[in-house]
Amino acid sequence: MASAADNSAKNGPLSDTIPPLASGDRLTRPEFERRYAAARNVRAELVEGVVYVQAAIRHQQHGQPHALLSGWLSSYFMATQGTDVGDASTLRLDADNEPQPDILLRIDSACGGASSIDAEGYLTGPPELVVEIAASTASYDLHDKLNAYRRNGVQEYLVWRVLDDAFDWFVLREGRYERLPVTEAGVIQSELFPGLWLDTAALLRGDLAAAIETLNPGLDSAEHAAFCQRLAELRTKENSKDDR
């Protein structure tokens, strides 16, 4: 059996060895980032100081729902200048949380958004909308991660519970998440992003075209036009400050 001295001579000092990431590890964010940078072919998150290493992704339970939601949300982004969309972006949220949301929609910082891109190219601060695909209500997406997003001021949080064939769309009110109402037709409308309408029945049956048809009237609404105008005015005001 090789001794510690033998291993040290072969692989360098043991203190220089970076341990692998493992689900359940309790780490600080700097230590999580150090181990993540050294990892290979691993996707992991830090949620409330606990590491979660993602397992292989199943198509029907995650890959396809992710693609459907990305198509729907990207359609809104393309029609709404002043917003920004992201897929699996690392999010430096606080000292104990560095998740990788499945999808996010944010207001550009030049237009008054709460999140920004730091010097290393990572998102920092709370995006206005975070979207996650979860297996069921047992998922940490609806427990520890939900609390982390709530505490850090993510204004809206959308979760597709795939095994339950259900959506939960939360809005932050006075420090608490409350569910947005669902119409009889199965449509949920964002409060923060005017015109962002989700046809839950269409997405549950995998019909992205129908979901976009439901979204289009929202994009054509007066509320959406006013929102776009407000974002443009905020950007102009911010640019004028930079020119001084």
Coordinates of N, CA, C and O in Angstrom, one line a residue, residues 76-168:
Y76 N -40.7 35.9 -26.1 CA -40.9 37.2 -25.4 C -39.7 38.1 -25.4 O -39.8 39.3 -25.7
F77 N -38.5 37.5 -25.2 CA -37.3 38.3 -25.2 C -37.1 39.0 -26.5 O -36.7 40.2 -26.6
M78 N -37.3 38.3 -27.6 CA -37.1 38.9 -29.0 C -38.0 40.0 -29.2 O -37.7 40.9 -30.0
A79 N -39.2 40.0 -28.6 CA -40.1 41.1 -28.8 C -40.0 42.2 -27.7 O -40.8 43.2 -27.8
T80 N -39.1 42.1 -26.8 CA -39.0 43.0 -25.7 C -37.6 43.5 -25.5 O -36.8 43.0 -24.7
Q81 N -37.3 44.6 -26.2 CA -35.9 45.1 -26.1 C -35.7 45.7 -24.7 O -36.6 46.4 -24.2
G82 N -34.6 45.4 -24.1 CA -34.3 45.9 -22.7 C -34.4 44.7 -21.8 O -34.1 44.9 -20.6
T83 N -34.7 43.5 -22.3 CA -34.7 42.3 -21.5 C -33.5 41.4 -22.0 O -33.0 41.6 -23.0
D84 N -33.2 40.4 -21.2 CA -32.1 39.5 -21.5 C -32.5 38.1 -21.0 O -33.1 38.0 -19.9
V85 N -32.3 37.1 -21.8 CA -32.7 35.7 -21.5 C -31.4 34.9 -21.3 O -30.4 35.2 -22.0
G86 N -31.4 33.9 -20.4 CA -30.3 33.1 -20.2 C -30.7 31.6 -20.0 O -31.8 31.3 -19.5
D87 N -29.8 30.7 -20.3 CA -30.0 29.3 -20.2 C -28.9 28.7 -19.4 O -27.7 28.7 -19.9
A88 N -29.2 28.1 -18.2 CA -28.2 27.4 -17.4 C -27.0 28.3 -17.0 O -25.9 27.8 -16.9
S89 N -27.3 29.6 -16.8 CA -26.2 30.5 -16.5 C -25.9 30.4 -15.0 O -26.8 30.4 -14.2
T90 N -24.6 30.4 -14.7 CA -24.2 30.5 -13.3 C -24.6 31.8 -12.7 O -24.4 32.8 -13.3
L91 N -25.2 31.7 -11.5 CA -25.8 32.9 -10.9 C -25.2 33.1 -9.5 O -25.4 32.3 -8.6
R92 N -24.3 34.1 -9.3 CA -23.8 34.4 -8.0 C -24.8 35.2 -7.2 O -24.9 36.4 -7.3
L93 N -25.5 34.4 -6.4 CA -26.7 35.0 -5.7 C -26.3 35.6 -4.4 O -26.7 36.8 -4.1
D94 N -25.7 34.8 -3.5 CA -25.2 35.4 -2.2 C -24.1 34.4 -1.7 O -23.6 33.6 -2.5
A95 N -23.7 34.6 -0.5 CA -22.5 33.9 0.0 C -22.7 32.4 0.1 O -21.8 31.6 0.1
D96 N -24.0 31.9 0.1 CA -24.3 30.5 0.3 C -25.0 29.9 -1.0 O -25.4 28.7 -1.0
N97 N -25.2 30.7 -2.0 CA -26.0 30.2 -3.1 C -25.4 30.7 -4.5 O -25.2 31.8 -4.7
E98 N -25.1 29.6 -5.3 CA -24.7 29.8 -6.6 C -25.4 28.8 -7.5 O -24.8 27.8 -7.9
P99 N -26.7 29.0 -7.8 CA -27.4 28.1 -8.6 C -27.1 28.3 -10.1 O -26.5 29.3 -10.5
Q100 N -27.6 27.4 -10.9 CA -27.6 27.5 -12.4 C -29.1 27.3 -12.8 O -29.5 26.2 -13.2
P101 N -29.9 28.4 -12.8 CA -31.3 28.3 -13.2 C -31.4 27.7 -14.6 O -30.6 28.0 -15.5
D102 N -32.4 26.8 -14.8 CA -32.7 26.3 -16.1 C -32.8 27.4 -17.1 O -32.2 27.3 -18.2
I103 N -33.6 28.4 -16.8 CA -33.8 29.5 -17.7 C -34.0 30.7 -16.8 O -34.5 30.6 -15.7
L104 N -33.7 31.9 -17.3 CA -34.0 33.1 -16.6 C -34.3 34.2 -17.6 O -33.9 34.2 -18.7
L105 N -35.1 35.2 -17.1 CA -35.4 36.4 -17.9 C -35.1 37.6 -17.0 O -35.6 37.6 -15.8
R106 N -34.3 38.5 -17.4 CA -34.0 39.6 -16.6 C -34.1 40.9 -17.4 O -34.1 41.0 -18.6
I107 N -34.3 42.0 -16.6 CA -34.3 43.3 -17.2 C -32.8 43.8 -17.2 O -32.1 43.7 -16.2
D108 N -32.4 44.3 -18.3 CA -31.0 44.8 -18.4 C -30.7 45.8 -17.3 O -31.6 46.6 -17.0
S109 N -29.5 45.8 -16.8 CA -29.2 46.7 -15.7 C -29.3 48.1 -16.2 O -29.5 49.0 -15.4
A110 N -29.0 48.4 -17.4 CA -29.1 49.7 -18.0 C -30.6 50.2 -18.0 O -30.8 51.4 -18.2
C111 N -31.5 49.3 -17.9 CA -32.9 49.6 -17.9 C -33.6 49.5 -16.5 O -34.8 49.4 -16.4
G112 N -32.7 49.4 -15.5 CA -33.2 49.4 -14.1 C -33.3 48.0 -13.5 O -33.9 47.8 -12.4
G113 N -32.7 46.9 -14.2 CA -32.8 45.6 -13.7 C -31.9 45.4 -12.4 O -30.9 46.1 -12.2
A114 N -32.3 44.4 -11.6 CA -31.6 44.2 -10.3 C -30.3 43.4 -10.5 O -29.5 43.3 -9.5
S115 N -30.1 42.7 -11.6 CA -29.0 41.8 -11.7 C -28.0 42.5 -12.7 O -28.4 43.4 -13.5
S116 N -26.7 42.0 -12.7 CA -25.7 42.6 -13.6 C -24.7 41.5 -13.9 O -24.7 40.4 -13.3
I117 N -23.8 41.8 -14.8 CA -22.8 40.9 -15.2 C -21.5 41.4 -14.6 O -21.1 42.6 -14.9
D118 N -20.8 40.6 -13.8 CA -19.6 41.0 -13.2 C -18.4 41.0 -14.1 O -18.5 40.6 -15.3
A119 N -17.2 41.3 -13.5 CA -16.0 41.5 -14.3 C -15.6 40.1 -14.9 O -14.8 40.1 -15.9
E120 N -16.0 39.0 -14.3 CA -15.6 37.7 -14.8 C -16.7 37.1 -15.7 O -16.5 36.0 -16.2
G121 N -17.7 37.9 -16.0 CA -18.7 37.4 -17.0 C -19.9 36.7 -16.4 O -20.7 36.1 -17.1
Y122 N -19.9 36.6 -15.0 CA -21.0 35.9 -14.3 C -22.1 36.8 -13.9 O -21.9 38.0 -13.7
L123 N -23.3 36.3 -13.9 CA -24.5 37.1 -13.4 C -24.4 37.2 -11.9 O -24.1 36.2 -11.2
T124 N -24.7 38.3 -11.4 CA -24.7 38.6 -9.9 C -26.0 39.3 -9.6 O -26.4 40.2 -10.4
G125 N -26.6 39.0 -8.5 CA -27.8 39.7 -8.1 C -29.0 38.9 -8.7 O -28.9 38.1 -9.5
P126 N -30.2 39.3 -8.2 CA -31.4 38.5 -8.6 C -32.0 38.9 -9.9 O -32.4 40.0 -10.2
P127 N -32.1 37.9 -10.9 CA -32.9 38.2 -12.1 C -34.3 38.4 -11.7 O -34.8 37.9 -10.7
E128 N -35.1 39.1 -12.6 CA -36.5 39.3 -12.3 C -37.3 38.0 -12.3 O -38.3 37.9 -11.6
L129 N -37.0 37.1 -13.2 CA -37.8 35.9 -13.4 C -36.8 34.7 -13.5 O -35.9 34.7 -14.3
V130 N -37.0 33.7 -12.7 CA -36.2 32.4 -12.7 C -37.2 31.3 -13.1 O -38.3 31.3 -12.5
V131 N -36.8 30.4 -14.0 CA -37.6 29.3 -14.4 C -36.8 28.0 -14.1 O -35.7 27.9 -14.5
E132 N -37.5 27.0 -13.5 CA -36.9 25.7 -13.2 C -37.8 24.6 -13.6 O -39.0 24.8 -13.5
I133 N -37.2 23.5 -14.0 CA -38.0 22.3 -14.3 C -37.7 21.3 -13.2 O -36.6 21.0 -12.9
A134 N -38.8 20.9 -12.5 CA -38.7 20.0 -11.3 C -39.5 18.7 -11.6 O -40.5 18.7 -12.3
A135 N -39.1 17.7 -10.9 CA -39.8 16.4 -11.0 C -41.1 16.5 -10.4 O -42.2 16.2 -10.9
S136 N -41.2 17.0 -9.1 CA -42.4 17.0 -8.3 C -42.3 18.0 -7.2 O -41.2 18.7 -7.1
T137 N -43.3 18.1 -6.3 CA -43.2 19.0 -5.2 C -42.1 18.6 -4.2 O -41.7 19.4 -3.3
A138 N -41.6 17.4 -4.3 CA -40.5 16.9 -3.4 C -39.2 17.5 -3.8 O -38.2 17.5 -3.0
S139 N -39.1 18.2 -5.0 CA -37.8 18.7 -5.5 C -37.3 19.8 -4.6 O -38.1 20.6 -4.1
Y140 N -36.0 20.0 -4.5 CA -35.4 21.1 -3.8 C -35.7 22.4 -4.5 O -35.6 23.5 -3.9
D141 N -36.1 22.4 -5.7 CA -36.5 23.6 -6.4 C -37.7 24.3 -5.7 O -37.8 25.5 -5.8
L142 N -38.5 23.5 -5.0 CA -39.7 24.1 -4.3 C -39.5 24.2 -2.8 O -40.4 24.4 -2.1
H143 N -38.2 24.0 -2.4 CA -38.0 24.1 -1.0 C -36.7 25.0 -0.7 O -36.9 26.2 -0.7
D144 N -35.5 24.5 -0.6 CA -34.4 25.3 -0.3 C -34.1 26.3 -1.4 O -33.8 27.5 -1.1
K145 N -34.2 25.9 -2.7 CA -33.9 26.8 -3.8 C -35.0 27.9 -3.8 O -34.6 29.1 -4.0
L146 N -36.2 27.6 -3.6 CA -37.3 28.6 -3.5 C -37.0 29.6 -2.5 O -37.1 30.8 -2.7
N147 N -36.6 29.2 -1.3 CA -36.3 30.1 -0.2 C -35.1 31.0 -0.5 O -35.1 32.2 -0.2
A148 N -34.1 30.4 -1.2 CA -32.9 31.2 -1.6 C -33.3 32.3 -2.6 O -32.9 33.5 -2.5
Y149 N -34.1 32.0 -3.6 CA -34.6 33.0 -4.5 C -35.5 34.0 -3.9 O -35.3 35.2 -4.1
R150 N -36.3 33.6 -3.0 CA -37.2 34.5 -2.3 C -36.4 35.5 -1.4 O -36.6 36.7 -1.5
R151 N -35.5 35.0 -0.7 CA -34.7 35.8 0.2 C -33.9 36.8 -0.5 O -33.6 37.9 0.0
N152 N -33.4 36.5 -1.7 CA -32.6 37.3 -2.5 C -33.3 38.3 -3.4 O -32.7 39.0 -4.2
G153 N -34.7 38.2 -3.4 CA -35.4 39.2 -4.1 C -35.7 38.9 -5.6 O -36.0 39.8 -6.4
V154 N -35.7 37.6 -6.0 CA -36.2 37.2 -7.3 C -37.7 37.4 -7.3 O -38.4 36.8 -6.6
Q155 N -38.1 38.3 -8.2 CA -39.5 38.8 -8.1 C -40.5 37.8 -8.6 O -41.6 37.7 -8.0
E156 N -40.2 36.9 -9.6 CA -41.1 35.9 -10.0 C -40.3 34.6 -10.2 O -39.2 34.6 -10.7
Y157 N -41.0 33.5 -9.9 CA -40.3 32.2 -9.9 C -41.3 31.2 -10.5 O -42.4 31.0 -9.9
L158 N -41.0 30.6 -11.6 CA -41.8 29.7 -12.4 C -41.2 28.3 -12.3 O -40.1 28.1 -12.7
V159 N -42.0 27.3 -11.8 CA -41.6 25.9 -11.7 C -42.6 25.0 -12.5 O -43.8 25.1 -12.3
W160 N -42.0 24.3 -13.4 CA -42.8 23.2 -14.1 C -42.6 21.9 -13.4 O -41.5 21.4 -13.4
R161 N -43.6 21.4 -12.7 CA -43.5 20.1 -12.0 C -44.0 19.0 -13.0 O -45.2 18.8 -13.2
V162 N -43.0 18.5 -13.6 CA -43.3 17.6 -14.8 C -44.1 16.4 -14.4 O -45.0 16.0 -15.1
L163 N -43.7 15.7 -13.3 CA -44.4 14.5 -12.9 C -45.8 14.7 -12.5 O -46.7 13.9 -12.5
D164 N -46.1 16.0 -12.0 CA -47.4 16.4 -11.6 C -48.2 17.0 -12.7 O -49.4 17.4 -12.4
D165 N -47.7 17.2 -13.8 CA -48.3 17.9 -14.9 C -48.9 19.3 -14.4 O -50.1 19.6 -14.6
A166 N -48.1 20.0 -13.8 CA -48.5 21.3 -13.2 C -47.4 22.4 -13.2 O -46.2 22.1 -13.3
F167 N -47.9 23.6 -13.2 CA -47.0 24.8 -13.1 C -47.3 25.5 -11.8 O -48.4 25.7 -11.4
D168 N -46.2 26.0 -11.2 CA -46.3 27.0 -10.1 C -45.6 28.2 -10.5 O -44.4 28.2 -10.8

